[in-house]
Coordinates of C-alpha atoms in Angstrom, one line a residue:
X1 CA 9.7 21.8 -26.0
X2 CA 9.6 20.7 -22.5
X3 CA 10.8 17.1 -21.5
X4 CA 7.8 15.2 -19.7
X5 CA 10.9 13.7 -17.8
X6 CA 11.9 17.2 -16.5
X7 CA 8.4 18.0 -15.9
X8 CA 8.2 15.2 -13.3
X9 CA 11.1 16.3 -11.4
X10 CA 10.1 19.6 -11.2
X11 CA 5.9 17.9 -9.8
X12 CA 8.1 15.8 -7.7
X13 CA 10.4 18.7 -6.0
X14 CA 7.1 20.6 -5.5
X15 CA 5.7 17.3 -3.5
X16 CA 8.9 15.8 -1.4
X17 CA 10.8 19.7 -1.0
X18 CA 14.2 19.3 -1.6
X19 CA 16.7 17.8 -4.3
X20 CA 18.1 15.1 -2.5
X21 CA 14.4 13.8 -1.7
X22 CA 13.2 13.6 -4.9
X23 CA 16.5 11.9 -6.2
X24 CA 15.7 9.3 -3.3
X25 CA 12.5 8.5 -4.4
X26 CA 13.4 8.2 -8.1
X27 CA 16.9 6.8 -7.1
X28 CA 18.9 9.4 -9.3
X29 CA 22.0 10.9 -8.1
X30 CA 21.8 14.7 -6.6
X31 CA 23.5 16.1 -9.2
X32 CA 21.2 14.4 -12.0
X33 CA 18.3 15.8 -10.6
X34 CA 20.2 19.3 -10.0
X35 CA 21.5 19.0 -13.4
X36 CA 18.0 18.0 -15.3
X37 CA 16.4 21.0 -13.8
X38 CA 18.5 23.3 -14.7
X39 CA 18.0 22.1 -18.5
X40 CA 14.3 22.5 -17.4
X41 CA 14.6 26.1 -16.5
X42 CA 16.8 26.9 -19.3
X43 CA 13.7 25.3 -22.0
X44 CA 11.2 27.0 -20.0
X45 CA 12.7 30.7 -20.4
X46 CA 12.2 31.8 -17.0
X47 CA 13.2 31.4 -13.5
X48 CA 11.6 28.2 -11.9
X49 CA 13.1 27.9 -8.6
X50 CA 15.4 30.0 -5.8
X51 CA 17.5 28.9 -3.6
X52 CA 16.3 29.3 0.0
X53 CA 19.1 28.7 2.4
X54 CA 20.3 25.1 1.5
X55 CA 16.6 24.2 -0.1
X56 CA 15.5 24.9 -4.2
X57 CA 12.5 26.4 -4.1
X58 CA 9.7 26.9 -6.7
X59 CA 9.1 30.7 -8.2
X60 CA 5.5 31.9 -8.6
X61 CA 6.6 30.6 -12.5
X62 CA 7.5 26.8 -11.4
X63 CA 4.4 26.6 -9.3
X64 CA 2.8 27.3 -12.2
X65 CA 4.5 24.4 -14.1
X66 CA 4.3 22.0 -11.5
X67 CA 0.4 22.4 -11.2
X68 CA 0.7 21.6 -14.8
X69 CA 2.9 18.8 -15.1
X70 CA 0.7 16.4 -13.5
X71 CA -2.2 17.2 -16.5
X72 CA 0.3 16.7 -19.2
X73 CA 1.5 13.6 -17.5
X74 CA -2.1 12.5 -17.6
X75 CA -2.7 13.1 -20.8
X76 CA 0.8 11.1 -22.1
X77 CA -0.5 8.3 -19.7
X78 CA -3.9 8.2 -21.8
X79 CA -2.1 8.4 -24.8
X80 CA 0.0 5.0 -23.5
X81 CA -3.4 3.2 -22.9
X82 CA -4.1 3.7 -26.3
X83 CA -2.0 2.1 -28.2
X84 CA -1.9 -0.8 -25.1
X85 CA -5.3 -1.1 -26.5
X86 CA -4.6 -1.6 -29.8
X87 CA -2.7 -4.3 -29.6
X88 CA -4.1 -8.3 -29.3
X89 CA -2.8 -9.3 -25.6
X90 CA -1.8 -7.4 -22.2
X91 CA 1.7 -6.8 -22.0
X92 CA 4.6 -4.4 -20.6
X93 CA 5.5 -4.1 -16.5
X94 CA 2.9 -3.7 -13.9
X95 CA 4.9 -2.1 -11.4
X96 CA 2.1 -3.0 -8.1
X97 CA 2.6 -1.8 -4.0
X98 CA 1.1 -4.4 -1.9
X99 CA 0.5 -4.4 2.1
X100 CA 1.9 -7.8 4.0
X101 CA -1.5 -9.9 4.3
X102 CA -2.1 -9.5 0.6
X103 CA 1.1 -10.7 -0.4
X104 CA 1.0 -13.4 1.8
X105 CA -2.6 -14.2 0.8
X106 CA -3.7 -13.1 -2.9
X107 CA -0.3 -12.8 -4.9
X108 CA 0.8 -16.1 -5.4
X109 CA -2.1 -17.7 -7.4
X110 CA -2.6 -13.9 -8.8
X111 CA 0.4 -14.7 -10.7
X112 CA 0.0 -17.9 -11.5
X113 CA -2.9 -17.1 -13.4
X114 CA -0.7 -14.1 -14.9
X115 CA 1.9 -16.4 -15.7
X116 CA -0.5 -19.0 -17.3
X117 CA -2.7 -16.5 -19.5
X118 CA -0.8 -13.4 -20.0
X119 CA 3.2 -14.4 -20.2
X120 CA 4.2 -10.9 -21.9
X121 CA 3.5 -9.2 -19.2
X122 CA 5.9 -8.5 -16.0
X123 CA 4.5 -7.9 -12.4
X124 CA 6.7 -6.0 -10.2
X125 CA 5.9 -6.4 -7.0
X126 CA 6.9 -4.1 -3.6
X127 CA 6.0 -4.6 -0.1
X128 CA 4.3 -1.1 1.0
X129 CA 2.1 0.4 4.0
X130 CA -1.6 1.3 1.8
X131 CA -1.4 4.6 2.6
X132 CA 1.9 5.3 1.3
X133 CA 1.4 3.3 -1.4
X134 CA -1.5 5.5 -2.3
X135 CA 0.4 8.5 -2.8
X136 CA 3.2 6.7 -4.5
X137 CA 0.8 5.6 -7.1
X138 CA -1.0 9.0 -7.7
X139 CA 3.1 10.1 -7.5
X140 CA 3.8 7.3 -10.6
X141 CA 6.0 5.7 -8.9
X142 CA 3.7 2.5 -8.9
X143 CA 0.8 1.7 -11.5
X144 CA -1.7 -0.3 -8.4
X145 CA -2.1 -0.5 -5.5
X146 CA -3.3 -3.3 -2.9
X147 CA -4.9 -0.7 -0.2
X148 CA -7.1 -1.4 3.1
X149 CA -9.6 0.4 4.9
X150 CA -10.5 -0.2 8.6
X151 CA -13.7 -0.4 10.0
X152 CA -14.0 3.5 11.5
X153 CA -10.7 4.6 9.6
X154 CA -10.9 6.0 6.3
X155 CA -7.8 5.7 3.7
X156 CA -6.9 8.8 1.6
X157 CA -8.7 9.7 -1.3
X158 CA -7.5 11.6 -4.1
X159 CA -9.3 12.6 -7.3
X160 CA -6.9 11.4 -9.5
X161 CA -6.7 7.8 -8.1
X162 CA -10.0 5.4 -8.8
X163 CA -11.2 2.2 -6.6
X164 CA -12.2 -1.0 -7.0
X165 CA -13.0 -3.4 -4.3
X166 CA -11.0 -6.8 -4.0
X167 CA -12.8 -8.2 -0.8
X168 CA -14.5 -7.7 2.7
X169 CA -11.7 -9.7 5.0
X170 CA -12.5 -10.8 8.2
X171 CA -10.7 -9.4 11.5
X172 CA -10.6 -12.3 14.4
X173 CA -8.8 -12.6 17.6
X174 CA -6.2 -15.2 17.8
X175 CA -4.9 -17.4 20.5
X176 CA -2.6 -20.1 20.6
X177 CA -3.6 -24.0 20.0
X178 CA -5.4 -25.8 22.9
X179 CA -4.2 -27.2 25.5
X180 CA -1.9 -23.5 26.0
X181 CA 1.7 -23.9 25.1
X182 CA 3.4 -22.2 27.8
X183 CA 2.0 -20.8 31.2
X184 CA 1.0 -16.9 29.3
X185 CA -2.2 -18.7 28.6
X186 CA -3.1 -20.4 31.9
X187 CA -6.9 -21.2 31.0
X188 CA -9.0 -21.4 27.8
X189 CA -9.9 -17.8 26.4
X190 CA -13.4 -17.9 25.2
X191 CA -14.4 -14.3 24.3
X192 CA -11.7 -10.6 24.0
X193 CA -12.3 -9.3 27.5
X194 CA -10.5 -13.1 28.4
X195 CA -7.7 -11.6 26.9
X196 CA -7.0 -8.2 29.6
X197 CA -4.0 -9.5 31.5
X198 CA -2.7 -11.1 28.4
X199 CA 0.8 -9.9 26.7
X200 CA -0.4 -8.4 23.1
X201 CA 1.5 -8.7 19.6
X202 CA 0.7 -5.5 17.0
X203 CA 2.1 -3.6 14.3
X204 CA 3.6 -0.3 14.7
X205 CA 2.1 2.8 16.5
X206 CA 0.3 5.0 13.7
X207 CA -0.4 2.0 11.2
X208 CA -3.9 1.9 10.8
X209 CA -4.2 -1.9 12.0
X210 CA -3.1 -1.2 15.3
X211 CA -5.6 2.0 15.5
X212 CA -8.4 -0.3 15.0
X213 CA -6.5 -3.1 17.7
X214 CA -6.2 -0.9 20.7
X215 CA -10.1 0.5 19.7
X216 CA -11.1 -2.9 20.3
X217 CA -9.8 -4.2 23.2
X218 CA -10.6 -0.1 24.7
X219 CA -14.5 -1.0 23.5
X220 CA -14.4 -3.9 25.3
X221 CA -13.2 -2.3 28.8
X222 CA -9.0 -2.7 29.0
X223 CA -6.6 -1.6 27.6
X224 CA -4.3 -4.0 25.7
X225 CA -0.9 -4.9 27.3
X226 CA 1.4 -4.4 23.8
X227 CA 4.5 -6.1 24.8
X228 CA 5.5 -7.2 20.9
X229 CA 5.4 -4.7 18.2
X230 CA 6.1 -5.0 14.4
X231 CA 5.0 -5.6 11.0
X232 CA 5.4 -8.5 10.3
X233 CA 2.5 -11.0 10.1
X234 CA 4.5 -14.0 9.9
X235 CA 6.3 -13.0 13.6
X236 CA 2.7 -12.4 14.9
X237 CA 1.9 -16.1 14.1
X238 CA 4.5 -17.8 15.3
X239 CA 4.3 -15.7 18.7
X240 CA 0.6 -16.6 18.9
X241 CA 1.5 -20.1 18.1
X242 CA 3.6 -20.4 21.3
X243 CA 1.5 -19.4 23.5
X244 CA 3.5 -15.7 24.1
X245 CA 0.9 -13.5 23.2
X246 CA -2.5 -13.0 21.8
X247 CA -3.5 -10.5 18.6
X248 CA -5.8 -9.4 15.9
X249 CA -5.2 -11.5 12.4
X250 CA -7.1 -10.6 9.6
X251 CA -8.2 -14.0 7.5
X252 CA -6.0 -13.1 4.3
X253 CA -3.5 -13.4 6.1
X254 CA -3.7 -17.6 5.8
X255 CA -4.0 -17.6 2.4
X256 CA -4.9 -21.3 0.9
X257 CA -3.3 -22.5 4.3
X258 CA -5.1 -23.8 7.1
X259 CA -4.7 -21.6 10.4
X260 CA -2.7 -22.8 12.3
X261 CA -3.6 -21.0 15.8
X262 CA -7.0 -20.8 17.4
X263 CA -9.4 -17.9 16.0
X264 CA -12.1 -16.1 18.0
X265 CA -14.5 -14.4 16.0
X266 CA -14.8 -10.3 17.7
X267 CA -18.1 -8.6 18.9
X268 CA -19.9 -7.2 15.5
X269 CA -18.0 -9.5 13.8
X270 CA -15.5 -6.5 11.7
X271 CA -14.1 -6.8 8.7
X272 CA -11.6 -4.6 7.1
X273 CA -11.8 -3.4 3.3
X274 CA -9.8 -4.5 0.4
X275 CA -9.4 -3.0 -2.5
X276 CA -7.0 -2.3 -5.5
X277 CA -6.7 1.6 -6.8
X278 CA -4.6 2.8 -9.9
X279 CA -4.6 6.2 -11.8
X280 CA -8.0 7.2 -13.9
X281 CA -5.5 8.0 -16.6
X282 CA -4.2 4.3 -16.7
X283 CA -6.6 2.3 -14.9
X284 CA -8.1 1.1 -18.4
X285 CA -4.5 0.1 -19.7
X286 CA -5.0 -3.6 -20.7
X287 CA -2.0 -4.8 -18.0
X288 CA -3.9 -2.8 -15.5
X289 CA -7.2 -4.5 -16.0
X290 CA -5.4 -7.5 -16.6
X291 CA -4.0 -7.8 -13.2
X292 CA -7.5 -6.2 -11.4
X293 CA -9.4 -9.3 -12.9
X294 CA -6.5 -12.4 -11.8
X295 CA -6.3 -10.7 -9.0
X296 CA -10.5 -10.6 -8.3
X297 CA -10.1 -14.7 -9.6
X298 CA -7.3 -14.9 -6.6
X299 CA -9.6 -13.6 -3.9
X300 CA -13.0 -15.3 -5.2
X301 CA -10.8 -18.6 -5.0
X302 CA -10.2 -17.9 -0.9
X303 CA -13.6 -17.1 -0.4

């Protein structure tokens, strides 16, 4: 009999490439991983992997298992939802990847409501960029996902993963409070091309957020002088909020709060795309659908 255990370090060595990788991501020690493949290859009856240099690589025989794994994964995951269903009330660990905004925005009445009508069940809950956490989830190393989608920048898809939208969130240009709070803001800024000699706060080069940013402010003829750059949401407010720099918020990021700097609304008016994604074999586990509908409620209550 093979383990399904051993069959997903053997999917997972086939994904990240070496040992030490895949005992990262699944935070095993080396010589676990090492070890538990080798009891794989010794159930299996044949060679699975080689060593290449200082690497482990997969034999015409483990590719062959590893393009399997994933279906009898599947199929143990269907076999989970089942009995889930049979039972009165959603329950078990929702382990769920969120980007910044969301967390900021949705999860805290999500769980309320979680808390309030489902108490057996346990949300865990990691900050993740939604492209990432789209493979991690088709990877099983979270059950949902919190994703986005740019206007003009298209998330992953995979096959294995199914969507459902959350919300259509607004994307607005943000300036500090009137009257300015330091001299970076000399005069009122009515419209984005006030905004060309201004210092500019974004996220992180390659992040899909600051693609769609420096599009913008290209569209409208300059481009944007990027003197702040990081993830966090909370820094770009209080930067904004001083008067140091302008940026791009999107309206989840407020939450129930009022905002608290000066919003512009951007020519077309864009708005980026929200939606949750989990694995077709699990997406109709009862925690799963559990946590899709509080956290629908969460967003209809924003809107």
């Amino acid at each position: 009999m093979l383990d399904p255990r051993r069959l997903r370090l053997v999917r997972e060595l086939r994904r990240r490439g070496t040992v030490h990788e895949v005992a990262r991501a699944l935070s095993y020690a080396p010589s676990t991983v090492s070890q538990q493949l080798a009891q794989l290859e010794q159930e299996a009856g044949t060679p699975l992997f080689e060593r290449v240099g200082r690497r482990l690589q997969l034999t015409p025989a483990g590719e062959l298992l590893a393009e399997g794994a994933g279906a009898v994964l599947d199929e143990l995951e269907r076999l989970e939802q089942s009995l889930a269903e049979a039972t009165e009330a959603p329950s078990g660990t929702v382990r769920l990847a969120v980007f910044q905004s969301a967390a900021l925005g949705i999860i805290p009445r999500a769980l309320t409501l979680l808390a309030d009508e489902h108490p057996a069940m346990r949300v865990e809950i990691t900050q993740r960029e939604p492209e990432s956490a789209l493979d991690e989830v088709w990877a099983r190393e979270f059950d949902l996902v919190i994703a986005e989608e740019y206007p003009a920048h298209s998330a992953p898809r995979r096959d294995e993963l199914d969507r459902v939208p959350l919300c259509r969130d607004a994307l607005r240009l943000a300036t500090a409070p009137s009257p300015p709070a330091t001299r970076a803001q000399p005069h009122p800024i009515a419209s984005l091309a006030d905004t060309a000699a201004l210092p500019w706060v974004m996220e992180p080069r390659g992040t899909a957020s600051r693609h769609f940013a420096e599009q913008v402010c290209r569209r409208s003829g300059f481009e944007p002088d990027v003197r702040f750059e990081t993830a966090d949401l909370q820094a770009h407010i209080r930067l904004v909020e001083a008067g140091h720099a302008v940026a791009l918020l999107p309206d989840l990021v407020w939450g129930e709060r009022a905002p608290s700097v000066r919003l512009i609304d951007l020519p077309e008016a864009p708005r980026r795309t929200v939606f949750t994604a989990a694995r077709r074999a699990s997406a109709h586990r009862p925690a799963i659908v559990a946590c899709r509908d509080v956290l629908s409620r969460a967003v209809a209550f924003l809107q």
